Amino acid sequence: MSDLVIPVAGLLFDNDGVLVDSHGAAVEAWDAWSKKFAPDFDWSDRSNAGIRAEDMVRRHVADDLYDEAVAYIHQLEQDSSSLTKPLPGAVELLTSLTPGMWTVCTSANPRLGAARLRAAGLPVPAELVSSEDVELGKPYPDPYLRGAQNLGLAPGECIVFEDAAAGIQAGLAAGAAQVIGVTQVALDTDVNIVVKSLEGVSYHDGALHIPASSRLR
């Protein structure tokens, strides 16, 4: 594999699994939630990755319990957000970027998304896209369409970084210039470029630079 240089104007990042490791925090929250509302629910099933909490709850509770169940998981996830840690390369890459040319498109609600970024020592972009900013969450393209719009760019001028299948589908459907898979999880998807992490990835001179040593595919 060779080094890659991809000219691009904007960068759109998923948060959980790409920038931050919130797995332990999420497991703690969803385990407590499932004991009350859905004893058979297994949050760690990979098919649940990248899905908004609101959409997940709707799959597992009756309509009359929906509001209570959503409020409960939001509070549990907020309470455990301090357990979030940065993933390799995330701090270095984000702090090197010029504000206004990148943002985070997360399936979390705005308070949780910002709390996890802060807990991991990462900047919170003014253009953050959260679950409340779109009508339809991933795997629909809405989060990445909104992210590009917030940067004043067309989706085709942006690169999406994703790990989960639902998010990768959203980035592709949005018409991003490139969807880059992050971590081994993304090897199970159809994206052409997969990196071990963001470590070694850089942006300068109007282009994204990916060394061969960072790539899994």
mmCIF file of C-alpha atoms in Angstrom:
data_model
loop_
_atom_site.group_PDB
_atom_site.id
_atom_site.type_symbol
_atom_site.label_atom_id
_atom_site.label_comp_id
_atom_site.label_asym_id
_atom_site.label_seq_id
_atom_site.Cartn_x
_atom_site.Cartn_y
_atom_site.Cartn_z
ATOM 1 C CA MET A 1 0.000 0.000 0.000
ATOM 2 C CA SER A 2 1.155 3.507 -0.780
ATOM 3 C CA ASP A 3 0.841 6.836 0.988
ATOM 4 C CA LEU A 4 -2.294 8.734 0.004
ATOM 5 C CA VAL A 5 -2.736 12.448 -0.613
ATOM 6 C CA ILE A 6 -6.376 13.447 -1.124
ATOM 7 C CA PRO A 7 -7.201 17.091 -1.949
ATOM 8 C CA VAL A 8 -10.318 18.058 0.005
ATOM 9 C CA ALA A 9 -11.886 21.142 1.585
ATOM 10 C CA GLY A 10 -13.704 19.718 4.620
ATOM 11 C CA LEU A 11 -13.457 16.873 7.115
ATOM 12 C CA LEU A 12 -16.484 15.261 8.796
ATOM 13 C CA PHE A 13 -15.843 12.983 11.771
ATOM 14 C CA ASP A 14 -18.020 10.488 13.529
ATOM 15 C CA ASN A 15 -17.260 10.692 17.251
ATOM 16 C CA ASP A 16 -17.624 7.382 19.096
ATOM 17 C CA GLY A 17 -15.171 4.798 17.769
ATOM 18 C CA VAL A 18 -13.377 7.328 15.556
ATOM 19 C CA LEU A 19 -12.332 10.204 17.814
ATOM 20 C CA VAL A 20 -13.189 8.830 21.238
ATOM 21 C CA ASP A 21 -13.439 5.522 23.052
ATOM 22 C CA SER A 22 -16.789 5.692 24.832
ATOM 23 C CA HIS A 23 -17.408 1.947 24.820
ATOM 24 C CA GLY A 24 -17.052 1.451 28.568
ATOM 25 C CA ALA A 25 -19.199 4.498 29.262
ATOM 26 C CA ALA A 26 -21.917 3.319 26.896
ATOM 27 C CA VAL A 27 -21.918 -0.241 28.222
ATOM 28 C CA GLU A 28 -22.392 1.045 31.763
ATOM 29 C CA ALA A 29 -25.307 3.237 30.685
ATOM 30 C CA TRP A 30 -27.087 0.793 28.398
ATOM 31 C CA ASP A 31 -26.703 -2.130 30.808
ATOM 32 C CA ALA A 32 -28.478 -0.104 33.487
ATOM 33 C CA TRP A 33 -31.123 1.000 30.965
ATOM 34 C CA SER A 34 -31.803 -2.517 29.686
ATOM 35 C CA LYS A 35 -32.378 -3.871 33.185
ATOM 36 C CA LYS A 36 -35.309 -1.486 33.484
ATOM 37 C CA PHE A 37 -36.722 -1.421 29.957
ATOM 38 C CA ALA A 38 -35.397 -4.275 27.776
ATOM 39 C CA PRO A 39 -33.744 -7.186 29.626
ATOM 40 C CA ASP A 40 -32.864 -9.014 26.398
ATOM 41 C CA PHE A 41 -31.178 -6.008 24.761
ATOM 42 C CA ASP A 42 -27.439 -6.357 24.039
ATOM 43 C CA TRP A 43 -25.918 -2.958 23.292
ATOM 44 C CA SER A 44 -22.566 -4.536 22.346
ATOM 45 C CA ASP A 45 -24.087 -6.158 19.235
ATOM 46 C CA ARG A 46 -22.258 -4.434 16.351
ATOM 47 C CA SER A 47 -25.531 -3.861 14.492
ATOM 48 C CA ASN A 48 -26.403 -1.276 17.153
ATOM 49 C CA ALA A 49 -23.320 0.847 16.482
ATOM 50 C CA GLY A 50 -23.890 4.350 15.174
ATOM 51 C CA ILE A 51 -27.635 4.367 15.806
ATOM 52 C CA ARG A 52 -29.215 7.274 17.694
ATOM 53 C CA ALA A 53 -30.355 6.471 21.226
ATOM 54 C CA GLU A 54 -33.819 7.712 20.314
ATOM 55 C CA ASP A 55 -34.061 5.270 17.420
ATOM 56 C CA MET A 56 -32.692 2.426 19.532
ATOM 57 C CA VAL A 57 -35.206 3.033 22.297
ATOM 58 C CA ARG A 58 -38.082 3.104 19.827
ATOM 59 C CA ARG A 59 -37.124 -0.399 18.669
ATOM 60 C CA HIS A 60 -37.375 -1.853 22.161
ATOM 61 C CA VAL A 61 -40.119 -0.133 24.150
ATOM 62 C CA ALA A 62 -43.838 0.468 23.735
ATOM 63 C CA ASP A 63 -44.980 3.919 22.649
ATOM 64 C CA ASP A 64 -46.358 4.786 26.084
ATOM 65 C CA LEU A 65 -42.911 4.222 27.655
ATOM 66 C CA TYR A 66 -40.890 5.966 24.967
ATOM 67 C CA ASP A 67 -40.474 9.406 26.563
ATOM 68 C CA GLU A 68 -39.511 7.949 29.944
ATOM 69 C CA ALA A 69 -37.086 5.469 28.385
ATOM 70 C CA VAL A 70 -35.355 8.113 26.243
ATOM 71 C CA ALA A 71 -34.975 10.489 29.177
ATOM 72 C CA TYR A 72 -33.486 7.683 31.267
ATOM 73 C CA ILE A 73 -30.827 6.636 28.744
ATOM 74 C CA HIS A 74 -29.901 10.259 28.082
ATOM 75 C CA GLN A 75 -29.295 10.790 31.778
ATOM 76 C CA LEU A 76 -27.366 7.527 32.185
ATOM 77 C CA GLU A 77 -25.107 8.300 29.226
ATOM 78 C CA GLN A 78 -24.512 11.838 30.461
ATOM 79 C CA ASP A 79 -23.576 10.513 33.895
ATOM 80 C CA SER A 80 -21.032 8.081 32.435
ATOM 81 C CA SER A 81 -19.557 10.484 29.848
ATOM 82 C CA SER A 82 -16.538 11.240 32.064
ATOM 83 C CA LEU A 83 -15.253 7.716 31.291
ATOM 84 C CA THR A 84 -14.631 8.694 27.649
ATOM 85 C CA LYS A 85 -11.033 8.654 26.383
ATOM 86 C CA PRO A 86 -9.403 9.911 23.169
ATOM 87 C CA LEU A 87 -8.483 7.393 20.480
ATOM 88 C CA PRO A 88 -4.939 7.434 19.018
ATOM 89 C CA GLY A 89 -4.217 10.420 16.823
ATOM 90 C CA ALA A 90 -7.475 12.246 17.520
ATOM 91 C CA VAL A 91 -6.060 15.007 19.712
ATOM 92 C CA GLU A 92 -3.119 15.614 17.395
ATOM 93 C CA LEU A 93 -5.235 15.777 14.235
ATOM 94 C CA LEU A 94 -8.125 17.876 15.527
ATOM 95 C CA THR A 95 -5.952 20.434 17.290
ATOM 96 C CA SER A 96 -3.964 20.918 14.079
ATOM 97 C CA LEU A 97 -7.048 21.755 12.001
ATOM 98 C CA THR A 98 -8.358 25.223 11.230
ATOM 99 C CA PRO A 99 -11.773 25.840 12.823
ATOM 100 C CA GLY A 100 -14.566 26.004 10.275
ATOM 101 C CA MET A 101 -13.173 23.354 7.914
ATOM 102 C CA TRP A 102 -14.066 20.322 10.055
ATOM 103 C CA THR A 103 -16.829 19.145 12.323
ATOM 104 C CA VAL A 104 -18.208 16.168 14.206
ATOM 105 C CA CYS A 105 -21.412 14.429 13.113
ATOM 106 C CA THR A 106 -22.536 12.305 16.037
ATOM 107 C CA SER A 107 -25.590 10.181 16.768
ATOM 108 C CA ALA A 108 -25.455 11.409 20.373
ATOM 109 C CA ASN A 109 -27.589 14.262 21.674
ATOM 110 C CA PRO A 110 -25.793 17.633 21.787
ATOM 111 C CA ARG A 111 -25.026 17.614 25.521
ATOM 112 C CA LEU A 112 -23.612 14.086 25.379
ATOM 113 C CA GLY A 113 -21.623 14.650 22.208
ATOM 114 C CA ALA A 114 -19.970 17.746 23.650
ATOM 115 C CA ALA A 115 -19.378 16.081 27.039
ATOM 116 C CA ARG A 116 -17.610 13.115 25.471
ATOM 117 C CA LEU A 117 -15.393 15.357 23.353
ATOM 118 C CA ARG A 118 -14.442 17.454 26.371
ATOM 119 C CA ALA A 119 -13.808 14.376 28.542
ATOM 120 C CA ALA A 120 -11.396 13.128 25.871
ATOM 121 C CA GLY A 121 -9.598 16.484 25.729
ATOM 122 C CA LEU A 122 -10.860 17.281 22.242
ATOM 123 C CA PRO A 123 -12.200 20.596 20.918
ATOM 124 C CA VAL A 124 -15.949 20.981 20.434
ATOM 125 C CA PRO A 125 -16.610 22.496 16.994
ATOM 126 C CA ALA A 126 -19.192 25.245 16.653
ATOM 127 C CA GLU A 127 -20.588 23.308 13.683
ATOM 128 C CA LEU A 128 -21.267 20.108 15.691
ATOM 129 C CA VAL A 129 -24.110 17.984 14.300
ATOM 130 C CA SER A 130 -26.040 15.955 16.889
ATOM 131 C CA SER A 131 -29.093 13.721 16.976
ATOM 132 C CA GLU A 132 -31.324 16.749 17.455
ATOM 133 C CA ASP A 133 -30.136 18.489 14.292
ATOM 134 C CA VAL A 134 -31.547 15.971 11.826
ATOM 135 C CA GLU A 135 -34.895 14.352 11.201
ATOM 136 C CA LEU A 136 -33.333 11.005 10.300
ATOM 137 C CA GLY A 137 -30.168 9.629 11.862
ATOM 138 C CA LYS A 138 -27.566 7.261 10.449
ATOM 139 C CA PRO A 139 -27.741 5.160 8.250
ATOM 140 C CA TYR A 140 -29.631 7.975 6.504
ATOM 141 C CA PRO A 141 -27.373 10.654 4.973
ATOM 142 C CA ASP A 142 -28.876 13.549 6.940
ATOM 143 C CA PRO A 143 -26.074 13.938 9.547
ATOM 144 C CA TYR A 144 -23.358 14.256 6.923
ATOM 145 C CA LEU A 145 -25.450 16.431 4.646
ATOM 146 C CA ARG A 146 -25.976 18.751 7.613
ATOM 147 C CA GLY A 147 -22.309 18.623 8.535
ATOM 148 C CA ALA A 148 -21.227 19.727 5.068
ATOM 149 C CA GLN A 149 -23.901 22.425 5.076
ATOM 150 C CA ASN A 150 -22.646 23.732 8.427
ATOM 151 C CA LEU A 151 -19.191 24.129 6.880
ATOM 152 C CA GLY A 152 -20.616 25.893 3.826
ATOM 153 C CA LEU A 153 -19.480 23.054 1.589
ATOM 154 C CA ALA A 154 -21.029 20.496 -0.719
ATOM 155 C CA PRO A 155 -20.812 16.878 0.508
ATOM 156 C CA GLY A 156 -18.573 16.085 -2.455
ATOM 157 C CA GLU A 157 -16.003 18.523 -1.047
ATOM 158 C CA CYS A 158 -15.766 16.588 2.227
ATOM 159 C CA ILE A 159 -14.192 13.400 3.551
ATOM 160 C CA VAL A 160 -16.104 11.357 6.137
ATOM 161 C CA PHE A 161 -14.353 9.323 8.847
ATOM 162 C CA GLU A 162 -16.484 6.460 10.192
ATOM 163 C CA ASP A 163 -16.185 3.098 11.898
ATOM 164 C CA ALA A 164 -19.747 1.764 12.104
ATOM 165 C CA ALA A 165 -21.593 0.258 9.145
ATOM 166 C CA ALA A 166 -24.576 2.588 9.684
ATOM 167 C CA GLY A 167 -22.328 5.642 9.604
ATOM 168 C CA ILE A 168 -20.408 4.461 6.558
ATOM 169 C CA GLN A 169 -23.711 3.944 4.766
ATOM 170 C CA ALA A 170 -24.726 7.477 5.753
ATOM 171 C CA GLY A 171 -21.502 8.978 4.429
ATOM 172 C CA LEU A 172 -21.756 7.140 1.126
ATOM 173 C CA ALA A 173 -25.418 8.096 0.719
ATOM 174 C CA ALA A 174 -24.546 11.730 1.412
ATOM 175 C CA GLY A 175 -22.193 11.738 -1.573
ATOM 176 C CA ALA A 176 -18.979 12.434 0.329
ATOM 177 C CA ALA A 177 -15.824 12.674 -1.757
ATOM 178 C CA GLN A 178 -14.459 9.744 0.230
ATOM 179 C CA VAL A 179 -15.548 7.705 3.232
ATOM 180 C CA ILE A 180 -12.587 6.477 5.230
ATOM 181 C CA GLY A 181 -13.124 3.541 7.560
ATOM 182 C CA VAL A 182 -11.468 3.743 10.963
ATOM 183 C CA THR A 183 -10.274 0.694 12.967
ATOM 184 C CA GLN A 184 -10.571 -2.991 12.078
ATOM 185 C CA VAL A 185 -14.350 -2.794 12.511
ATOM 186 C CA ALA A 186 -14.558 -0.968 9.165
ATOM 187 C CA LEU A 187 -12.903 -3.867 7.333
ATOM 188 C CA ASP A 188 -16.303 -5.543 7.358
ATOM 189 C CA THR A 189 -17.674 -2.763 5.126
ATOM 190 C CA ASP A 190 -17.162 -1.876 1.468
ATOM 191 C CA VAL A 191 -15.041 1.277 1.903
ATOM 192 C CA ASN A 192 -11.832 1.315 -0.123
ATOM 193 C CA ILE A 193 -9.652 2.973 2.523
ATOM 194 C CA VAL A 194 -9.429 1.790 6.127
ATOM 195 C CA VAL A 195 -6.980 3.161 8.696
ATOM 196 C CA LYS A 196 -5.909 1.624 12.007
ATOM 197 C CA SER A 197 -6.685 4.905 13.750
ATOM 198 C CA LEU A 198 -6.173 8.608 13.100
ATOM 199 C CA GLU A 199 -2.578 8.320 14.280
ATOM 200 C CA GLY A 200 -0.261 9.555 11.544
ATOM 201 C CA VAL A 201 -3.109 11.092 9.517
ATOM 202 C CA SER A 202 -2.606 14.811 8.827
ATOM 203 C CA TYR A 203 -4.097 17.685 6.861
ATOM 204 C CA HIS A 204 -2.042 20.410 5.228
ATOM 205 C CA ASP A 205 -1.699 22.261 1.948
ATOM 206 C CA GLY A 206 -5.388 21.650 1.191
ATOM 207 C CA ALA A 207 -5.100 17.872 1.295
ATOM 208 C CA LEU A 208 -5.494 14.918 3.638
ATOM 209 C CA HIS A 209 -2.312 12.870 4.016
ATOM 210 C CA ILE A 210 -2.533 9.188 4.987
ATOM 211 C CA PRO A 211 0.766 7.299 5.341
ATOM 212 C CA ALA A 212 0.872 3.698 4.228
ATOM 213 C CA SER A 213 1.825 2.702 7.781
ATOM 214 C CA SER A 214 -1.601 3.901 9.004
ATOM 215 C CA ARG A 215 -3.611 1.846 6.530
ATOM 216 C CA LEU A 216 -5.302 -1.501 6.940
ATOM 217 C CA ARG A 217 -6.690 -1.325 3.396
#
